Amino acid sequence: VVASPYPEPITVSGMSGAVSGVSVTISGWNFPTSYPYTLELMLVSPGASQALVFFAGNCGDNQQSLSNFTLNLADGNSSIPPNGYNQDCSNNASYRPYGNASYLQGCPTFSGATPSTATCANGTTVGFNSTFTGVSPNGTWNVYAEIYDDQEDAGSLQINLNLTTEVTQSATTTSVSVNPTEIFNSSPNNSSTYTATITSSGGTVNEGQVQFYDNGATAGTPVAVSGGEAQLDDIFGSATTEGLHKITAVYTDTASTPKFEGSNNNSNPT
Protein backbone atom coordinates (compact mmCIF):
# COMPACT_ATOMS: atom_id res chain seq x y z
CA VAL A 1 0.00 0.00 0.00
CA VAL A 2 1.34 3.44 -0.90
CA ALA A 3 1.41 6.52 1.32
CA SER A 4 -0.68 9.63 1.01
CA PRO A 5 0.54 11.89 -0.48
CA TYR A 6 2.45 9.79 -2.98
CA PRO A 7 4.99 11.17 -3.53
CA GLU A 8 5.66 13.69 -0.80
CA PRO A 9 7.28 16.72 -2.51
CA ILE A 10 10.07 18.73 -0.89
CA THR A 11 10.80 21.99 -2.71
CA VAL A 12 14.29 23.48 -2.50
CA SER A 13 15.26 26.91 -3.85
CA GLY A 14 18.00 29.52 -3.58
CA MET A 15 20.93 27.15 -3.07
CA SER A 16 24.18 27.70 -4.99
CA GLY A 17 26.47 25.07 -6.42
CA ALA A 18 25.90 21.35 -6.68
CA VAL A 19 24.90 18.82 -4.04
CA SER A 20 27.87 17.52 -2.05
CA GLY A 21 26.07 15.86 0.85
CA VAL A 22 22.65 14.45 1.74
CA SER A 23 21.10 13.19 4.94
CA VAL A 24 17.54 12.32 5.92
CA THR A 25 15.74 12.31 9.25
CA ILE A 26 12.67 10.13 9.72
CA SER A 27 10.69 11.70 12.54
CA GLY A 28 7.33 11.18 14.20
CA TRP A 29 7.17 7.59 12.94
CA ASN A 30 4.02 6.05 14.38
CA PHE A 31 3.44 2.42 13.42
CA PRO A 32 1.05 0.64 15.83
CA THR A 33 1.09 -3.16 16.10
CA SER A 34 3.02 -3.57 12.88
CA TYR A 35 6.22 -4.90 11.39
CA PRO A 36 8.74 -2.04 10.82
CA TYR A 37 10.64 -3.90 8.10
CA THR A 38 7.67 -3.38 5.76
CA LEU A 39 8.34 0.37 5.43
CA GLU A 40 10.04 1.24 2.12
CA LEU A 41 11.28 4.72 1.19
CA MET A 42 12.74 6.11 -2.03
CA LEU A 43 14.26 9.58 -2.60
CA VAL A 44 14.22 11.12 -6.10
CA SER A 45 16.14 14.27 -7.06
CA PRO A 46 14.63 17.14 -9.12
CA GLY A 47 13.81 16.11 -12.65
CA ALA A 48 14.03 12.44 -11.59
CA SER A 49 17.70 12.49 -12.58
CA GLN A 50 18.78 10.28 -9.66
CA ALA A 51 16.91 7.99 -7.26
CA LEU A 52 17.78 5.84 -4.26
CA VAL A 53 15.85 3.37 -2.12
CA PHE A 54 17.34 4.52 1.16
CA PHE A 55 15.27 2.61 3.71
CA ALA A 56 13.64 -0.81 3.32
CA GLY A 57 13.57 -4.12 5.20
CA ASN A 58 14.94 -2.60 8.41
CA CYS A 59 14.25 -2.50 12.17
CA GLY A 60 13.07 -6.04 12.69
CA ASP A 61 10.46 -8.45 11.36
CA ASN A 62 8.79 -8.96 14.73
CA GLN A 63 5.59 -7.12 15.57
CA GLN A 64 6.14 -3.79 17.33
CA SER A 65 4.31 -0.57 18.12
CA LEU A 66 6.41 2.46 17.25
CA SER A 67 5.37 5.82 18.68
CA ASN A 68 6.99 9.15 17.71
CA PHE A 69 10.06 7.27 16.50
CA THR A 70 13.06 9.14 15.04
CA LEU A 71 15.91 7.82 12.89
CA ASN A 72 18.82 9.83 11.46
CA LEU A 73 20.19 8.49 8.20
CA ALA A 74 23.55 9.60 6.74
CA ASP A 75 26.41 7.93 4.88
CA GLY A 76 28.87 8.88 7.61
CA ASN A 77 27.09 7.01 10.39
CA SER A 78 28.79 3.93 11.77
CA SER A 79 26.35 1.13 10.93
CA ILE A 80 23.30 0.09 8.95
CA PRO A 81 19.94 -0.30 10.74
CA PRO A 82 19.33 -3.62 12.53
CA ASN A 83 17.38 -6.08 10.42
CA GLY A 84 16.01 -9.56 10.99
CA TYR A 85 13.94 -11.17 13.72
CA ASN A 86 14.13 -9.35 17.06
CA GLN A 87 16.57 -6.85 15.53
CA ASP A 88 14.79 -3.66 16.58
CA CYS A 89 15.99 -0.15 15.82
CA SER A 90 16.58 2.26 18.69
CA ASN A 91 14.65 5.49 18.90
CA ASN A 92 16.74 8.60 18.04
CA ALA A 93 19.48 6.39 16.63
CA SER A 94 21.74 7.20 13.68
CA TYR A 95 22.28 4.71 10.87
CA ARG A 96 23.50 4.55 7.30
CA PRO A 97 20.86 4.47 4.55
CA TYR A 98 20.11 0.85 3.72
CA GLY A 99 17.74 -1.05 1.49
CA ASN A 100 17.80 -4.69 2.56
CA ALA A 101 17.49 -6.15 -0.93
CA SER A 102 18.62 -9.64 0.08
CA TYR A 103 15.97 -9.97 2.77
CA LEU A 104 13.25 -8.54 0.52
CA GLN A 105 14.37 -10.73 -2.41
CA GLY A 106 15.24 -7.72 -4.51
CA CYS A 107 15.27 -3.96 -4.26
CA PRO A 108 11.68 -2.69 -3.87
CA THR A 109 9.78 -1.15 -6.77
CA PHE A 110 7.37 1.76 -6.42
CA SER A 111 4.26 1.52 -8.56
CA GLY A 112 3.46 4.72 -10.43
CA ALA A 113 6.64 6.46 -9.29
CA THR A 114 9.09 8.27 -11.57
CA PRO A 115 11.28 6.31 -11.78
CA SER A 116 9.54 3.17 -10.54
CA THR A 117 12.81 1.41 -9.76
CA ALA A 118 16.08 2.54 -8.21
CA THR A 119 19.24 1.14 -6.67
CA CYS A 120 19.11 0.15 -3.02
CA ALA A 121 21.55 1.77 -0.61
CA ASN A 122 23.92 -1.01 0.43
CA GLY A 123 25.51 0.58 3.50
CA THR A 124 28.94 0.85 1.90
CA THR A 125 29.51 1.95 -1.70
CA VAL A 126 25.96 3.01 -2.59
CA GLY A 127 24.38 5.72 -0.49
CA PHE A 128 23.13 9.28 -0.52
CA ASN A 129 26.37 10.93 -1.57
CA SER A 130 27.33 8.48 -4.30
CA THR A 131 23.86 8.84 -5.79
CA PHE A 132 23.16 12.56 -5.48
CA THR A 133 26.55 14.33 -5.47
CA GLY A 134 26.75 16.75 -8.37
CA VAL A 135 23.02 17.20 -9.02
CA SER A 136 21.35 20.60 -8.73
CA PRO A 137 19.80 21.06 -5.29
CA ASN A 138 17.04 23.37 -6.49
CA GLY A 139 13.67 22.07 -7.57
CA THR A 140 11.29 19.46 -6.26
CA TRP A 141 12.67 16.40 -4.50
CA ASN A 142 10.18 13.56 -4.10
CA VAL A 143 9.93 10.97 -1.35
CA TYR A 144 7.95 7.83 -2.19
CA ALA A 145 6.74 5.75 0.76
CA GLU A 146 5.00 2.39 0.75
CA ILE A 147 4.29 -0.55 3.05
CA TYR A 148 5.45 -3.90 1.77
CA ASP A 149 2.50 -5.82 3.29
CA ASP A 150 -1.00 -4.52 2.50
CA GLN A 151 -2.28 -6.12 5.72
CA GLU A 152 -0.25 -3.78 7.93
CA ASP A 153 -1.98 -1.17 10.08
CA ALA A 154 -1.81 2.45 8.97
CA GLY A 155 1.02 4.59 10.27
CA SER A 156 2.52 8.05 9.77
CA LEU A 157 5.90 9.72 9.59
CA GLN A 158 7.71 12.86 8.50
CA ILE A 159 10.76 13.14 6.26
CA ASN A 160 13.30 15.93 6.78
CA LEU A 161 15.77 16.32 3.90
CA ASN A 162 19.13 17.95 4.63
CA LEU A 163 21.29 19.07 1.70
CA THR A 164 24.78 20.54 1.60
CA THR A 165 26.26 22.08 -1.54
CA GLU A 166 29.71 22.96 -2.75
CA VAL A 167 30.55 25.69 -5.24
CA THR A 168 33.53 24.87 -7.46
CA GLN A 169 35.40 27.98 -8.56
CA SER A 170 36.56 28.15 -12.17
CA ALA A 171 40.04 29.43 -13.03
CA THR A 172 40.35 32.78 -14.79
CA THR A 173 42.91 34.58 -16.94
CA THR A 174 43.31 38.35 -16.88
CA SER A 175 44.85 40.42 -19.67
CA VAL A 176 45.07 44.18 -20.12
CA SER A 177 45.02 46.43 -23.16
CA VAL A 178 45.72 50.17 -23.20
CA ASN A 179 44.45 52.75 -25.70
CA PRO A 180 46.24 54.92 -26.58
CA THR A 181 49.62 53.55 -25.56
CA GLU A 182 51.49 56.87 -25.90
CA ILE A 183 50.20 59.55 -23.56
CA PHE A 184 51.31 63.05 -22.56
CA ASN A 185 51.27 64.38 -19.02
CA SER A 186 49.49 67.53 -20.07
CA SER A 187 46.24 68.24 -21.90
CA PRO A 188 44.83 67.50 -24.43
CA ASN A 189 46.31 64.02 -25.00
CA ASN A 190 46.83 63.00 -21.40
CA SER A 191 44.25 60.22 -20.90
CA SER A 192 44.18 56.53 -21.67
CA THR A 193 41.60 53.75 -21.34
CA TYR A 194 42.65 50.53 -19.61
CA THR A 195 40.61 47.45 -20.49
CA ALA A 196 40.93 44.27 -18.44
CA THR A 197 39.58 41.13 -20.10
CA ILE A 198 38.78 38.20 -17.81
CA THR A 199 38.17 34.83 -19.43
CA SER A 200 37.20 31.50 -17.88
CA SER A 201 36.22 28.00 -19.01
CA GLY A 202 33.43 28.35 -16.43
CA GLY A 203 31.55 30.84 -18.60
CA THR A 204 31.31 34.57 -19.13
CA VAL A 205 32.49 36.48 -16.09
CA ASN A 206 29.75 38.85 -14.91
CA GLU A 207 30.70 39.25 -11.28
CA GLY A 208 33.56 40.60 -9.24
CA GLN A 209 35.83 43.58 -9.77
CA VAL A 210 39.19 44.66 -11.16
CA GLN A 211 41.76 46.92 -9.54
CA PHE A 212 44.20 48.50 -11.99
CA TYR A 213 47.78 49.43 -11.12
CA ASP A 214 50.28 51.77 -12.76
CA ASN A 215 53.87 50.74 -12.00
CA GLY A 216 52.52 49.01 -8.90
CA ALA A 217 50.61 52.04 -7.61
CA THR A 218 46.82 51.95 -7.41
CA ALA A 219 45.14 53.48 -10.43
CA GLY A 220 41.60 54.60 -9.72
CA THR A 221 39.08 52.61 -7.71
CA PRO A 222 37.92 49.00 -8.28
CA VAL A 223 35.81 48.57 -11.44
CA ALA A 224 32.91 46.10 -11.70
CA VAL A 225 33.24 43.35 -14.30
CA SER A 226 30.49 42.90 -16.90
CA GLY A 227 30.62 40.67 -19.94
CA GLY A 228 34.15 39.64 -19.01
CA GLU A 229 35.51 43.20 -19.11
CA ALA A 230 36.29 46.14 -16.86
CA GLN A 231 37.45 49.56 -18.05
CA LEU A 232 39.12 52.56 -16.42
CA ASP A 233 39.84 55.97 -17.96
CA ASP A 234 43.06 57.25 -16.42
CA ILE A 235 44.13 60.89 -16.70
CA PHE A 236 47.80 61.89 -16.35
CA GLY A 237 48.96 65.20 -14.92
CA SER A 238 52.19 67.13 -14.76
CA ALA A 239 53.32 65.17 -11.70
CA THR A 240 53.24 61.92 -13.69
CA THR A 241 56.72 60.55 -14.28
CA GLU A 242 57.71 60.38 -17.93
CA GLY A 243 58.86 57.05 -19.29
CA LEU A 244 57.56 53.49 -19.43
CA HIS A 245 54.51 52.67 -17.30
CA LYS A 246 53.60 49.04 -16.65
CA ILE A 247 49.82 48.56 -16.34
CA THR A 248 48.54 45.56 -14.43
CA ALA A 249 45.14 44.43 -13.16
CA VAL A 250 43.97 42.13 -10.40
CA TYR A 251 40.60 40.40 -10.74
CA THR A 252 38.69 39.33 -7.60
CA ASP A 253 35.32 37.61 -7.50
CA THR A 254 33.47 39.54 -4.81
CA ALA A 255 30.13 37.70 -5.11
CA SER A 256 28.69 36.26 -1.90
CA THR A 257 29.15 32.81 -3.42
CA PRO A 258 32.12 33.24 -5.77
CA LYS A 259 32.13 31.17 -8.96
CA PHE A 260 35.54 32.27 -10.24
CA GLU A 261 39.10 32.23 -8.97
CA GLY A 262 41.07 35.46 -8.91
CA SER A 263 43.82 36.22 -11.42
CA ASN A 264 46.15 39.00 -12.60
CA ASN A 265 48.57 39.89 -15.39
CA ASN A 266 51.49 40.71 -13.12
CA SER A 267 53.76 38.35 -15.03
CA ASN A 268 52.80 39.96 -18.33
CA PRO A 269 52.20 43.67 -17.74
CA THR A 270 51.03 45.96 -20.53
mmCIF file of C-alpha atoms in Angstrom, residues 56-251:
data_model
loop_
_atom_site.group_PDB
_atom_site.id
_atom_site.type_symbol
_atom_site.label_atom_id
_atom_site.label_comp_id
_atom_site.label_asym_id
_atom_site.label_seq_id
_atom_site.Cartn_x
_atom_site.Cartn_y
_atom_site.Cartn_z
ATOM 1 C CA ALA A 56 13.640 -0.812 3.324
ATOM 2 C CA GLY A 57 13.566 -4.117 5.203
ATOM 3 C CA ASN A 58 14.939 -2.604 8.410
ATOM 4 C CA CYS A 59 14.252 -2.496 12.169
ATOM 5 C CA GLY A 60 13.071 -6.041 12.686
ATOM 6 C CA ASP A 61 10.461 -8.446 11.359
ATOM 7 C CA ASN A 62 8.792 -8.958 14.726
ATOM 8 C CA GLN A 63 5.588 -7.121 15.573
ATOM 9 C CA GLN A 64 6.145 -3.795 17.333
ATOM 10 C CA SER A 65 4.308 -0.574 18.123
ATOM 11 C CA LEU A 66 6.410 2.461 17.248
ATOM 12 C CA SER A 67 5.372 5.817 18.682
ATOM 13 C CA ASN A 68 6.988 9.148 17.708
ATOM 14 C CA PHE A 69 10.061 7.271 16.503
ATOM 15 C CA THR A 70 13.062 9.141 15.045
ATOM 16 C CA LEU A 71 15.910 7.823 12.891
ATOM 17 C CA ASN A 72 18.819 9.828 11.464
ATOM 18 C CA LEU A 73 20.194 8.488 8.196
ATOM 19 C CA ALA A 74 23.549 9.601 6.736
ATOM 20 C CA ASP A 75 26.408 7.934 4.883
ATOM 21 C CA GLY A 76 28.874 8.880 7.613
ATOM 22 C CA ASN A 77 27.092 7.013 10.386
ATOM 23 C CA SER A 78 28.785 3.931 11.768
ATOM 24 C CA SER A 79 26.349 1.133 10.927
ATOM 25 C CA ILE A 80 23.295 0.090 8.953
ATOM 26 C CA PRO A 81 19.938 -0.305 10.742
ATOM 27 C CA PRO A 82 19.328 -3.622 12.529
ATOM 28 C CA ASN A 83 17.383 -6.082 10.419
ATOM 29 C CA GLY A 84 16.005 -9.560 10.986
ATOM 30 C CA TYR A 85 13.944 -11.174 13.716
ATOM 31 C CA ASN A 86 14.128 -9.347 17.062
ATOM 32 C CA GLN A 87 16.572 -6.846 15.527
ATOM 33 C CA ASP A 88 14.793 -3.661 16.580
ATOM 34 C CA CYS A 89 15.994 -0.150 15.824
ATOM 35 C CA SER A 90 16.583 2.259 18.695
ATOM 36 C CA ASN A 91 14.655 5.488 18.897
ATOM 37 C CA ASN A 92 16.741 8.602 18.042
ATOM 38 C CA ALA A 93 19.478 6.385 16.626
ATOM 39 C CA SER A 94 21.745 7.198 13.682
ATOM 40 C CA TYR A 95 22.276 4.707 10.873
ATOM 41 C CA ARG A 96 23.498 4.554 7.305
ATOM 42 C CA PRO A 97 20.865 4.468 4.553
ATOM 43 C CA TYR A 98 20.106 0.847 3.720
ATOM 44 C CA GLY A 99 17.736 -1.053 1.491
ATOM 45 C CA ASN A 100 17.796 -4.691 2.559
ATOM 46 C CA ALA A 101 17.490 -6.151 -0.934
ATOM 47 C CA SER A 102 18.624 -9.636 0.082
ATOM 48 C CA TYR A 103 15.969 -9.968 2.775
ATOM 49 C CA LEU A 104 13.246 -8.539 0.516
ATOM 50 C CA GLN A 105 14.375 -10.731 -2.406
ATOM 51 C CA GLY A 106 15.235 -7.718 -4.514
ATOM 52 C CA CYS A 107 15.270 -3.962 -4.264
ATOM 53 C CA PRO A 108 11.682 -2.690 -3.871
ATOM 54 C CA THR A 109 9.783 -1.146 -6.768
ATOM 55 C CA PHE A 110 7.366 1.756 -6.415
ATOM 56 C CA SER A 111 4.260 1.517 -8.561
ATOM 57 C CA GLY A 112 3.458 4.721 -10.430
ATOM 58 C CA ALA A 113 6.644 6.462 -9.290
ATOM 59 C CA THR A 114 9.086 8.266 -11.569
ATOM 60 C CA PRO A 115 11.284 6.311 -11.784
ATOM 61 C CA SER A 116 9.537 3.171 -10.541
ATOM 62 C CA THR A 117 12.813 1.410 -9.756
ATOM 63 C CA ALA A 118 16.083 2.535 -8.215
ATOM 64 C CA THR A 119 19.242 1.140 -6.675
ATOM 65 C CA CYS A 120 19.111 0.148 -3.020
ATOM 66 C CA ALA A 121 21.547 1.774 -0.612
ATOM 67 C CA ASN A 122 23.923 -1.007 0.432
ATOM 68 C CA GLY A 123 25.507 0.577 3.504
ATOM 69 C CA THR A 124 28.943 0.847 1.899
ATOM 70 C CA THR A 125 29.506 1.945 -1.695
ATOM 71 C CA VAL A 126 25.965 3.011 -2.591
ATOM 72 C CA GLY A 127 24.376 5.717 -0.493
ATOM 73 C CA PHE A 128 23.128 9.281 -0.520
ATOM 74 C CA ASN A 129 26.368 10.933 -1.572
ATOM 75 C CA SER A 130 27.333 8.481 -4.297
ATOM 76 C CA THR A 131 23.865 8.840 -5.787
ATOM 77 C CA PHE A 132 23.162 12.557 -5.481
ATOM 78 C CA THR A 133 26.548 14.331 -5.468
ATOM 79 C CA GLY A 134 26.746 16.750 -8.374
ATOM 80 C CA VAL A 135 23.017 17.199 -9.019
ATOM 81 C CA SER A 136 21.349 20.597 -8.733
ATOM 82 C CA PRO A 137 19.803 21.057 -5.288
ATOM 83 C CA ASN A 138 17.043 23.367 -6.485
ATOM 84 C CA GLY A 139 13.673 22.071 -7.566
ATOM 85 C CA THR A 140 11.288 19.456 -6.257
ATOM 86 C CA TRP A 141 12.675 16.397 -4.503
ATOM 87 C CA ASN A 142 10.177 13.559 -4.101
ATOM 88 C CA VAL A 143 9.932 10.970 -1.355
ATOM 89 C CA TYR A 144 7.949 7.827 -2.186
ATOM 90 C CA ALA A 145 6.737 5.755 0.761
ATOM 91 C CA GLU A 146 5.000 2.389 0.747
ATOM 92 C CA ILE A 147 4.290 -0.549 3.049
ATOM 93 C CA TYR A 148 5.446 -3.900 1.769
ATOM 94 C CA ASP A 149 2.502 -5.823 3.287
ATOM 95 C CA ASP A 150 -1.005 -4.525 2.504
ATOM 96 C CA GLN A 151 -2.279 -6.116 5.724
ATOM 97 C CA GLU A 152 -0.251 -3.777 7.932
ATOM 98 C CA ASP A 153 -1.981 -1.166 10.083
ATOM 99 C CA ALA A 154 -1.814 2.452 8.968
ATOM 100 C CA GLY A 155 1.021 4.593 10.266
ATOM 101 C CA SER A 156 2.520 8.050 9.775
ATOM 102 C CA LEU A 157 5.902 9.718 9.594
ATOM 103 C CA GLN A 158 7.713 12.863 8.499
ATOM 104 C CA ILE A 159 10.764 13.145 6.258
ATOM 105 C CA ASN A 160 13.299 15.935 6.778
ATOM 106 C CA LEU A 161 15.768 16.315 3.898
ATOM 107 C CA ASN A 162 19.130 17.951 4.628
ATOM 108 C CA LEU A 163 21.294 19.065 1.703
ATOM 109 C CA THR A 164 24.783 20.543 1.597
ATOM 110 C CA THR A 165 26.261 22.076 -1.536
ATOM 111 C CA GLU A 166 29.708 22.964 -2.754
ATOM 112 C CA VAL A 167 30.554 25.686 -5.244
ATOM 113 C CA THR A 168 33.528 24.871 -7.459
ATOM 114 C CA GLN A 169 35.398 27.980 -8.564
ATOM 115 C CA SER A 170 36.563 28.153 -12.175
ATOM 116 C CA ALA A 171 40.037 29.428 -13.028
ATOM 117 C CA THR A 172 40.351 32.780 -14.794
ATOM 118 C CA THR A 173 42.912 34.575 -16.940
ATOM 119 C CA THR A 174 43.312 38.351 -16.875
ATOM 120 C CA SER A 175 44.846 40.416 -19.673
ATOM 121 C CA VAL A 176 45.071 44.177 -20.119
ATOM 122 C CA SER A 177 45.018 46.433 -23.160
ATOM 123 C CA VAL A 178 45.717 50.165 -23.202
ATOM 124 C CA ASN A 179 44.451 52.752 -25.703
ATOM 125 C CA PRO A 180 46.241 54.918 -26.583
ATOM 126 C CA THR A 181 49.624 53.555 -25.560
ATOM 127 C CA GLU A 182 51.493 56.869 -25.895
ATOM 128 C CA ILE A 183 50.200 59.554 -23.556
ATOM 129 C CA PHE A 184 51.314 63.054 -22.560
ATOM 130 C CA ASN A 185 51.272 64.380 -19.016
ATOM 131 C CA SER A 186 49.488 67.532 -20.070
ATOM 132 C CA SER A 187 46.238 68.244 -21.901
ATOM 133 C CA PRO A 188 44.831 67.495 -24.434
ATOM 134 C CA ASN A 189 46.307 64.022 -25.001
ATOM 135 C CA ASN A 190 46.831 62.996 -21.405
ATOM 136 C CA SER A 191 44.252 60.217 -20.902
ATOM 137 C CA SER A 192 44.180 56.525 -21.670
ATOM 138 C CA THR A 193 41.604 53.750 -21.335
ATOM 139 C CA TYR A 194 42.653 50.533 -19.612
ATOM 140 C CA THR A 195 40.612 47.450 -20.486
ATOM 141 C CA ALA A 196 40.928 44.270 -18.443
ATOM 142 C CA THR A 197 39.581 41.130 -20.097
ATOM 143 C CA ILE A 198 38.784 38.199 -17.806
ATOM 144 C CA THR A 199 38.168 34.828 -19.426
ATOM 145 C CA SER A 200 37.201 31.495 -17.883
ATOM 146 C CA SER A 201 36.216 28.002 -19.012
ATOM 147 C CA GLY A 202 33.432 28.349 -16.429
ATOM 148 C CA GLY A 203 31.547 30.836 -18.605
ATOM 149 C CA THR A 204 31.309 34.572 -19.129
ATOM 150 C CA VAL A 205 32.491 36.482 -16.086
ATOM 151 C CA ASN A 206 29.750 38.852 -14.914
ATOM 152 C CA GLU A 207 30.705 39.254 -11.280
ATOM 153 C CA GLY A 208 33.563 40.595 -9.240
ATOM 154 C CA GLN A 209 35.827 43.583 -9.771
ATOM 155 C CA VAL A 210 39.191 44.658 -11.161
ATOM 156 C CA GLN A 211 41.759 46.917 -9.545
ATOM 157 C CA PHE A 212 44.205 48.499 -11.993
ATOM 158 C CA TYR A 213 47.785 49.434 -11.117
ATOM 159 C CA ASP A 214 50.283 51.769 -12.759
ATOM 160 C CA ASN A 215 53.870 50.743 -11.999
ATOM 161 C CA GLY A 216 52.521 49.013 -8.901
ATOM 162 C CA ALA A 217 50.612 52.035 -7.612
ATOM 163 C CA THR A 218 46.817 51.946 -7.408
ATOM 164 C CA ALA A 219 45.139 53.479 -10.434
ATOM 165 C CA GLY A 220 41.599 54.604 -9.720
ATOM 166 C CA THR A 221 39.076 52.613 -7.709
ATOM 167 C CA PRO A 222 37.922 49.000 -8.284
ATOM 168 C CA VAL A 223 35.806 48.574 -11.438
ATOM 169 C CA ALA A 224 32.915 46.099 -11.697
ATOM 170 C CA VAL A 225 33.235 43.350 -14.299
ATOM 171 C CA SER A 226 30.494 42.903 -16.904
ATOM 172 C CA GLY A 227 30.621 40.674 -19.940
ATOM 173 C CA GLY A 228 34.147 39.640 -19.006
ATOM 174 C CA GLU A 229 35.510 43.201 -19.111
ATOM 175 C CA ALA A 230 36.293 46.143 -16.858
ATOM 176 C CA GLN A 231 37.446 49.559 -18.046
ATOM 177 C CA LEU A 232 39.124 52.556 -16.421
ATOM 178 C CA ASP A 233 39.836 55.971 -17.964
ATOM 179 C CA ASP A 234 43.055 57.247 -16.420
ATOM 180 C CA ILE A 235 44.132 60.894 -16.703
ATOM 181 C CA PHE A 236 47.800 61.891 -16.350
ATOM 182 C CA GLY A 237 48.963 65.199 -14.921
ATOM 183 C CA SER A 238 52.194 67.131 -14.761
ATOM 184 C CA ALA A 239 53.316 65.166 -11.702
ATOM 185 C CA THR A 240 53.243 61.915 -13.687
ATOM 186 C CA THR A 241 56.723 60.554 -14.284
ATOM 187 C CA GLU A 242 57.708 60.378 -17.929
ATOM 188 C CA GLY A 243 58.858 57.051 -19.291
ATOM 189 C CA LEU A 244 57.564 53.491 -19.434
ATOM 190 C CA HIS A 245 54.511 52.674 -17.295
ATOM 191 C CA LYS A 246 53.601 49.044 -16.647
ATOM 192 C CA ILE A 247 49.823 48.563 -16.341
ATOM 193 C CA THR A 248 48.538 45.561 -14.429
ATOM 194 C CA ALA A 249 45.142 44.435 -13.164
ATOM 195 C CA VAL A 250 43.968 42.134 -10.396
ATOM 196 C CA TYR A 251 40.599 40.403 -10.738
#
